[in-house]
Short mmCIF file of C-alpha atoms in Angstrom, two decimals:
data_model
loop_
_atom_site.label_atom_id
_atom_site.label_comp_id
_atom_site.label_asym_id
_atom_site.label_seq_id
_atom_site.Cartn_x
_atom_site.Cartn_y
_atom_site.Cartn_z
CA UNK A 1 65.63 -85.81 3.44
CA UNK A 2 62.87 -88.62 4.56
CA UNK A 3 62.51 -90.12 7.51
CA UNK A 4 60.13 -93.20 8.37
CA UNK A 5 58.25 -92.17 11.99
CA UNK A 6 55.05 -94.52 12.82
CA UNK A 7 55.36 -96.44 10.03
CA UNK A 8 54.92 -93.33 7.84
CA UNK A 9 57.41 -91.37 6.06
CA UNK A 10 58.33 -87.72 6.90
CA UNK A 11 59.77 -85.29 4.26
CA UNK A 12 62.00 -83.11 6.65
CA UNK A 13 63.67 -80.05 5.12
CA UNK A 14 67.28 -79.53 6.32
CA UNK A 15 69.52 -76.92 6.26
CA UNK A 16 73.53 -77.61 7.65
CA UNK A 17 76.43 -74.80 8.93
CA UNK A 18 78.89 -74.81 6.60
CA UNK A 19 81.34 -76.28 7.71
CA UNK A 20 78.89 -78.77 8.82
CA UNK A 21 80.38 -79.98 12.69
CA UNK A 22 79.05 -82.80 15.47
CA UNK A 23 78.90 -79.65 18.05
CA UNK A 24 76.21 -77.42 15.88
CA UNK A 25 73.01 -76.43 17.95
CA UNK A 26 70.15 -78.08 16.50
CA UNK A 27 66.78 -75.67 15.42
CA UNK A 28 63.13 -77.67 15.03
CA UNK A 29 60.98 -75.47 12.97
CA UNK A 30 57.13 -75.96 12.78
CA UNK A 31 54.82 -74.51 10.24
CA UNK A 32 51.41 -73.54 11.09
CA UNK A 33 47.76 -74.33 9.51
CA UNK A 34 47.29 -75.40 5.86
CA UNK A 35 51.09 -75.20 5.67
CA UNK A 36 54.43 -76.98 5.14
CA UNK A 37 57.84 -76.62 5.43
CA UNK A 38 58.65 -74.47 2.76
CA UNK A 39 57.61 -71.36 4.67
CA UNK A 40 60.92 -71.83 6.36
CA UNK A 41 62.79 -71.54 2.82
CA UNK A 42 64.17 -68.15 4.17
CA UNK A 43 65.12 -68.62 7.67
CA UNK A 44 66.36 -71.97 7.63
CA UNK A 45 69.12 -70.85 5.20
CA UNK A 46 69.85 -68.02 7.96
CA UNK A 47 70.03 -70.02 10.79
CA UNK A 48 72.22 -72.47 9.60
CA UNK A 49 74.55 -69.50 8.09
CA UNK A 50 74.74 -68.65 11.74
CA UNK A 51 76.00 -72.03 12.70
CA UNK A 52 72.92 -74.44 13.51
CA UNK A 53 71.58 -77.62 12.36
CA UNK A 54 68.33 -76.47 11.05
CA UNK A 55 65.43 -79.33 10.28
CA UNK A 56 61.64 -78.43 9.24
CA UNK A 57 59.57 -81.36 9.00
CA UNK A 58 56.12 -81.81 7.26
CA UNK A 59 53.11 -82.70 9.84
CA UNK A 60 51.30 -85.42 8.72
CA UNK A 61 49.00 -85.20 5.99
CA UNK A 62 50.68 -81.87 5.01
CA UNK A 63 53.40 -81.46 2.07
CA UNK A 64 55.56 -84.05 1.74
CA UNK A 65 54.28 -86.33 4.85
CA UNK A 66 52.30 -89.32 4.63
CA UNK A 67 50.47 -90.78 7.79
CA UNK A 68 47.27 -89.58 9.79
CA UNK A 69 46.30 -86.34 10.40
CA UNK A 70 46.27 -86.28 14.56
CA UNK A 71 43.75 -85.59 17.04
CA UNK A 72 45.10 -82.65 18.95
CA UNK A 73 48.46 -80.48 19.70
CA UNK A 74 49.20 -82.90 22.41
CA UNK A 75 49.40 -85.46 19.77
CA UNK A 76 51.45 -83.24 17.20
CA UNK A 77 53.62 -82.51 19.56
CA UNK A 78 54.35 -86.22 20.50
CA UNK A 79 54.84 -87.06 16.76
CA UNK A 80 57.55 -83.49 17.03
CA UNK A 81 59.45 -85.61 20.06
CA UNK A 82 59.49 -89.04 17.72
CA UNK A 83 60.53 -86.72 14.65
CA UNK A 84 63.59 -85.68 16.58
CA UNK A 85 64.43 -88.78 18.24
CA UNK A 86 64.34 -90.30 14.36
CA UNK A 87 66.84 -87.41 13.40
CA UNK A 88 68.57 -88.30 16.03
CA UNK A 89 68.63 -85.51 18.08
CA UNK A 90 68.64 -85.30 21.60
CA UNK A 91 68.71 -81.50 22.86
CA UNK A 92 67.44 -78.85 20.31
CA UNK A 93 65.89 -75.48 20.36
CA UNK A 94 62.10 -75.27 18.77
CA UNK A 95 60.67 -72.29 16.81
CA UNK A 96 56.80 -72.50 15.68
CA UNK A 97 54.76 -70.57 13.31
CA UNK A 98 50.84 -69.68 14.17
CA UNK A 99 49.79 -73.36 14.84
CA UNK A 100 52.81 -74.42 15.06
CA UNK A 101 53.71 -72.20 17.94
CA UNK A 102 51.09 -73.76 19.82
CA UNK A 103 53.06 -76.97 19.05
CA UNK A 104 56.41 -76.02 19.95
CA UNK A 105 54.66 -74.91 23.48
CA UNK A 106 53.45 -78.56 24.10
CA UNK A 107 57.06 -79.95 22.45
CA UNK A 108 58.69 -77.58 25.20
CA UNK A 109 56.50 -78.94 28.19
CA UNK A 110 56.00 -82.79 27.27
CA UNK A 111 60.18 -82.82 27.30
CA UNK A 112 61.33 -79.60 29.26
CA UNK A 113 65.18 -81.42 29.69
CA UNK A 114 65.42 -81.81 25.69
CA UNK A 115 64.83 -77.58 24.75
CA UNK A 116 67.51 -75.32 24.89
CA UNK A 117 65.36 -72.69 23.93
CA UNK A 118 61.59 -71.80 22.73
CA UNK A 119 60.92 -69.43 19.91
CA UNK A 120 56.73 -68.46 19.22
CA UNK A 121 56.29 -66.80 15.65
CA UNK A 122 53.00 -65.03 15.59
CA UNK A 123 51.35 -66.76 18.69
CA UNK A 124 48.62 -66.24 20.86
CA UNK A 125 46.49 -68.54 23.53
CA UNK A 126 43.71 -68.98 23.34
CA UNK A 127 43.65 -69.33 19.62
CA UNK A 128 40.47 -68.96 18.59
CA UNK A 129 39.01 -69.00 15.51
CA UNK A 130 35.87 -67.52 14.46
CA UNK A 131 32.79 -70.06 13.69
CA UNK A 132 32.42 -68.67 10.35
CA UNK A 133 35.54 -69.30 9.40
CA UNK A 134 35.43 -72.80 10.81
CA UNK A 135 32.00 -72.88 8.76
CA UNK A 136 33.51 -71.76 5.31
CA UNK A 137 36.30 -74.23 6.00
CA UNK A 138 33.53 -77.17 4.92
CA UNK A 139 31.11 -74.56 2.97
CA UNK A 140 33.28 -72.35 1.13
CA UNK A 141 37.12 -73.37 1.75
CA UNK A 142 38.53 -71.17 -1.40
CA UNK A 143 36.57 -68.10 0.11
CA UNK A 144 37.56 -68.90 3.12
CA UNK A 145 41.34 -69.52 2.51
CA UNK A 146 40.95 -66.29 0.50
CA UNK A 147 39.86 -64.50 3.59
CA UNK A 148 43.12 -65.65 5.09
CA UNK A 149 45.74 -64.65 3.10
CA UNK A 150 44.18 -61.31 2.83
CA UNK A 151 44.21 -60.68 7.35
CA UNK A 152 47.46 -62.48 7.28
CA UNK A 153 49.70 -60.03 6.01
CA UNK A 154 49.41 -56.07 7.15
CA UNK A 155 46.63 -54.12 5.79
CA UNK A 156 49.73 -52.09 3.46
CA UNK A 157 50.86 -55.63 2.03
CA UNK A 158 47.25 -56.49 1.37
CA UNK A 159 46.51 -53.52 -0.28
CA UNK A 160 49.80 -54.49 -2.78
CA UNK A 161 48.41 -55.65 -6.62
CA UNK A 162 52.23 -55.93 -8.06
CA UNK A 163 55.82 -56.21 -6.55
CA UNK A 164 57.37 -58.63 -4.14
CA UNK A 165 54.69 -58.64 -1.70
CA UNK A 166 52.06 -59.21 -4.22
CA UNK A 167 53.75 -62.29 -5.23
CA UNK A 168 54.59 -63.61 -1.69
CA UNK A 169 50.42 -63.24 -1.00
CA UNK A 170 49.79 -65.19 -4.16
CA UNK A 171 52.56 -67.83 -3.25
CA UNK A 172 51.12 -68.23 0.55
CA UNK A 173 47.63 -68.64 -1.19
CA UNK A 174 48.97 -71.25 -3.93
CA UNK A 175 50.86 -72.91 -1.22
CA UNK A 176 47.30 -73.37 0.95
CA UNK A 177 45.30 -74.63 -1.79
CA UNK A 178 48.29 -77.24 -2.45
CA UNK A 179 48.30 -78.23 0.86
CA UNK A 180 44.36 -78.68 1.09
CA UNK A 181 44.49 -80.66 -1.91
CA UNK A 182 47.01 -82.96 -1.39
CA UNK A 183 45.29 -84.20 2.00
CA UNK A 184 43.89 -87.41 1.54
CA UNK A 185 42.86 -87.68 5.10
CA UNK A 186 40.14 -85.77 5.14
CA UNK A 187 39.49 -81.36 5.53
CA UNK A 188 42.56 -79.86 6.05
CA UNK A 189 41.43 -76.68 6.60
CA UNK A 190 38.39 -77.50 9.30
CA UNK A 191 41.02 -79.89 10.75
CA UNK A 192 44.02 -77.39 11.38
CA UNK A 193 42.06 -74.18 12.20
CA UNK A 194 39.69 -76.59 15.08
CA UNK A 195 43.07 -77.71 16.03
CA UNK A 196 44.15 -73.94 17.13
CA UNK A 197 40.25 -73.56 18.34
CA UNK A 198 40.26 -76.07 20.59
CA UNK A 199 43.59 -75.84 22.56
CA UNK A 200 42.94 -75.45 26.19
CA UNK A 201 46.12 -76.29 27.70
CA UNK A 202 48.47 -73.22 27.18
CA UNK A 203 49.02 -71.71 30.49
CA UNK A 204 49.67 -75.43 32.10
CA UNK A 205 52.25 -76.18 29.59
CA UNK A 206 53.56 -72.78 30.16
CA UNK A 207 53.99 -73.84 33.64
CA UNK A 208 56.16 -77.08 32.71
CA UNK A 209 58.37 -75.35 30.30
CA UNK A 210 62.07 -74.44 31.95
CA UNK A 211 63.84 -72.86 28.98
CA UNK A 212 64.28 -69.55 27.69
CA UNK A 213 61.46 -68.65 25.65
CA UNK A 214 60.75 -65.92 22.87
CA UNK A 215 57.54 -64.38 21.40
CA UNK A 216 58.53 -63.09 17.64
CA UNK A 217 55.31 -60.62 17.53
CA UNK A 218 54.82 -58.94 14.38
CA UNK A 219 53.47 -55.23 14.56
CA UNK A 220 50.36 -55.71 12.36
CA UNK A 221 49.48 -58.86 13.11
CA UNK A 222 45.84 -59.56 12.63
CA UNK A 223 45.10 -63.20 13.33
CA UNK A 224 46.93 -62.78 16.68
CA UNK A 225 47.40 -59.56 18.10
CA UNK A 226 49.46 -58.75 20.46
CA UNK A 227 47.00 -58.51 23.07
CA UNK A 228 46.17 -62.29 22.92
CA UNK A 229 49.77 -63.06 23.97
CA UNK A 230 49.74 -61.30 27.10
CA UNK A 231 48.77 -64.06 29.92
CA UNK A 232 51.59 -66.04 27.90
CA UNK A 233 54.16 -63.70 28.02
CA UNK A 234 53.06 -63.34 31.44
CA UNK A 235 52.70 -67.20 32.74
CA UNK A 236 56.64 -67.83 30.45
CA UNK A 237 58.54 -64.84 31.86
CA UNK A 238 58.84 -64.40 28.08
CA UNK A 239 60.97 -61.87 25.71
CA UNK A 240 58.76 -59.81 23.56
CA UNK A 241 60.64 -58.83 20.25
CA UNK A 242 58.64 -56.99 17.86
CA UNK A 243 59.21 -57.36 13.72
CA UNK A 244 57.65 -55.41 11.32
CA UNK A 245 54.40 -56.71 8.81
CA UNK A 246 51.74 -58.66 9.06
CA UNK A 247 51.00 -62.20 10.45
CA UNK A 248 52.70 -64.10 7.61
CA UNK A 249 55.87 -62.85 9.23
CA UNK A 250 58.43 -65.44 7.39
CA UNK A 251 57.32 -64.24 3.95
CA UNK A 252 56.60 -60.40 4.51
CA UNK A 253 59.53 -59.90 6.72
CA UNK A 254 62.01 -62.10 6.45
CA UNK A 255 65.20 -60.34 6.78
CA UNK A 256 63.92 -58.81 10.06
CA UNK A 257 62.32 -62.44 11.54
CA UNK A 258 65.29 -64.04 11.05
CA UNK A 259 67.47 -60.92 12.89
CA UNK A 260 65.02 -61.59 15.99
CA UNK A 261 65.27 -65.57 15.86
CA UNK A 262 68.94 -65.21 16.15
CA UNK A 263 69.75 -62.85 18.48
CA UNK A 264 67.34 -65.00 20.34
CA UNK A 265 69.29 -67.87 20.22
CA UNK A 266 72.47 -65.47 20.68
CA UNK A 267 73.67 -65.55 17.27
CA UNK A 268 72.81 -62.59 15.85
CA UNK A 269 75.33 -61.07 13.27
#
C-alpha cells in the first residue's frame, strides 16, 4: 500500500491476521542501512499469522519511498511517528533492524505513551562504523558493500558458495546495490552508515522509554557484537534473547527470529 507523508509518498508493506479484526495489535518494522522493506518478507507473514497488524514502511529515499533522505535518527524517527499517524495508528509495538533499531529506540522515547513494546534486531550503541568503511562508501562503494555482506552473516554462512544461504548472501547484496542505485538524493551508503556513526543519544532515549523492551542478539553477529549492547541492556532493563547466525538475522535465521519476536510480544506458538 502507499501512503502520502510530507508531501511524499511512502510504499508501506503490510501484512493482516486472517481474519483481519479492529482489535489486532499493530507491529512497525524498520529496516536498517542500504535496505528496504522487503527484508521483513519472512517475519511479517509470521507475525500477522500470530494475530497482528504488521506494516514495514520504506525510509525515504530507500525502495519504494520518495522524499528526502533526513538528517539524523531523531529525524527518521519523527517521519516513523507521522508514518503511523498516516496509517492511522495510535498505539503499536516497534521492531528495528541494525539502523533501524537505533530508530525504533528514538520512535520509543520521542512517544513513550504510543509503544506497547520495543523489539532491537541486531543492535548496539554506540554504532560505530569504521572510517574506512565510511571512506569506501564514496571511494569504492561495490567493495565496500561487498565487505558487508560478507561480516554480516556468520563466518559458516560466509564461507557457503551454493545452497540457501548462498543465495540469501547474493539476494542481501543485490538488494544493497538496488537500493544505492535507486537513491536520487545523493550517497546512500555514506549517508546511512554516518547515520549509525554519528548517533549520540542512546542511553538518554533509553532513559525516556517506559515499555517493555527486547534485544534479538544473534550469536555470530559481527557488525554488533554482543558486547556493544551491554550499557543498553543495562540503561533498558532489557530481555536478552539469543538466535542463531550471523548479523543478517531475518534472512539467515528466520524461523528462529521470528520464534523470539513473538514470544516477545507473547505470542509465541
Amino acid at each position: 500500500m502507499q501512503l502520502t507523508v510530507d508531501h511524499h509518498p511512502v510504499k508501506l508493506s503490510r501484512w493482516a491476521p486472517s481474519p483481519a479484526g479492529p482489535n489486532a495489535p499493530a507491529l512497525l518494522l524498520l529496516h536498517g542501512a542500504l535496505n528496504d522493506a522487503s527484508v521483513w518478507h519472512r517475519l511479517g507473514p509470521a507475525c500477522a499469522a500470530a494475530g497482528h497488524q504488521v506494516l514495514a514502511p520504506d525510509q525515504p529515499a530507500h525502495g519504494g519511498s520518495a522524499g528526502p533522505l533526513l538528517p539524523d535518527i531523531d529525524a527518521l524517527a519523527a517521519w516513523v511517528l507521522r508514518v503511523a499517524d498516516a496509517a492511522g495508528l495510535d498505539r503499536f509495538s516497534v521492531a528495528g533492524h541494525s539502523m533501524g533499531s537505533l530508530i525504533a529506540l528514538e520512535v520509543a522515547a520521542q512517544a513513550p505513551e504510543r509503544v506497547a513494546h520495543l523489539l532491537l534486531l541486531g543492535t548496539a550503541f554506540p554504532m560505530r562504523v569504521s572510517p574506512a568503511l565510511l571512506e569506501s562508501a564514496v571511494a569504492t562503494p561495490e567493495a565496500g558493500m561487498d565487505l558487508i555482506n560478507t561480516l554480516s552473516y556468520s563466518p559458516a554462512a560466509a564461507a557457503q558458495t551454493e545452497g540457501p544461504l548462498a543465495e540469501a548472501r547474493a539476494a542481501s547484496r543485490a538488494l544493497m546495490a538496488r537500493t544505492q542505485a535507486g537513491c536520487t538524493e545523493g550517497n546512500l551508503f555514506l549517508h546511512d552508515f554516518q547515520l549509525c556513526d554519528r548517533y549520540t543519544d542512546g542511553l538518554a532515549a533509553a532513559a525516556r522509554v517506559r515499555c517493555p523492551v527486547t534485544l534479538i542478539q544473534a550469536e555470530a553477529d559481527r557488525m554488533t557484537p554482543a558486547k556493544a549492547t551491554v550499557a543498553l541492556v543495562e540503561a533498558l532493563k532489557a530481555e536478552v534473547r539469543m538466535v542463531p547466525g550471523g548479523h543478517t538475522m531475518l534472512q539467515e535465521q528466520p524461523e528462529a527470529v521470528a520464534r523470539a519476536v513473538l514470544a516477545a510480544l507473547g505470542a509465541a506458538t
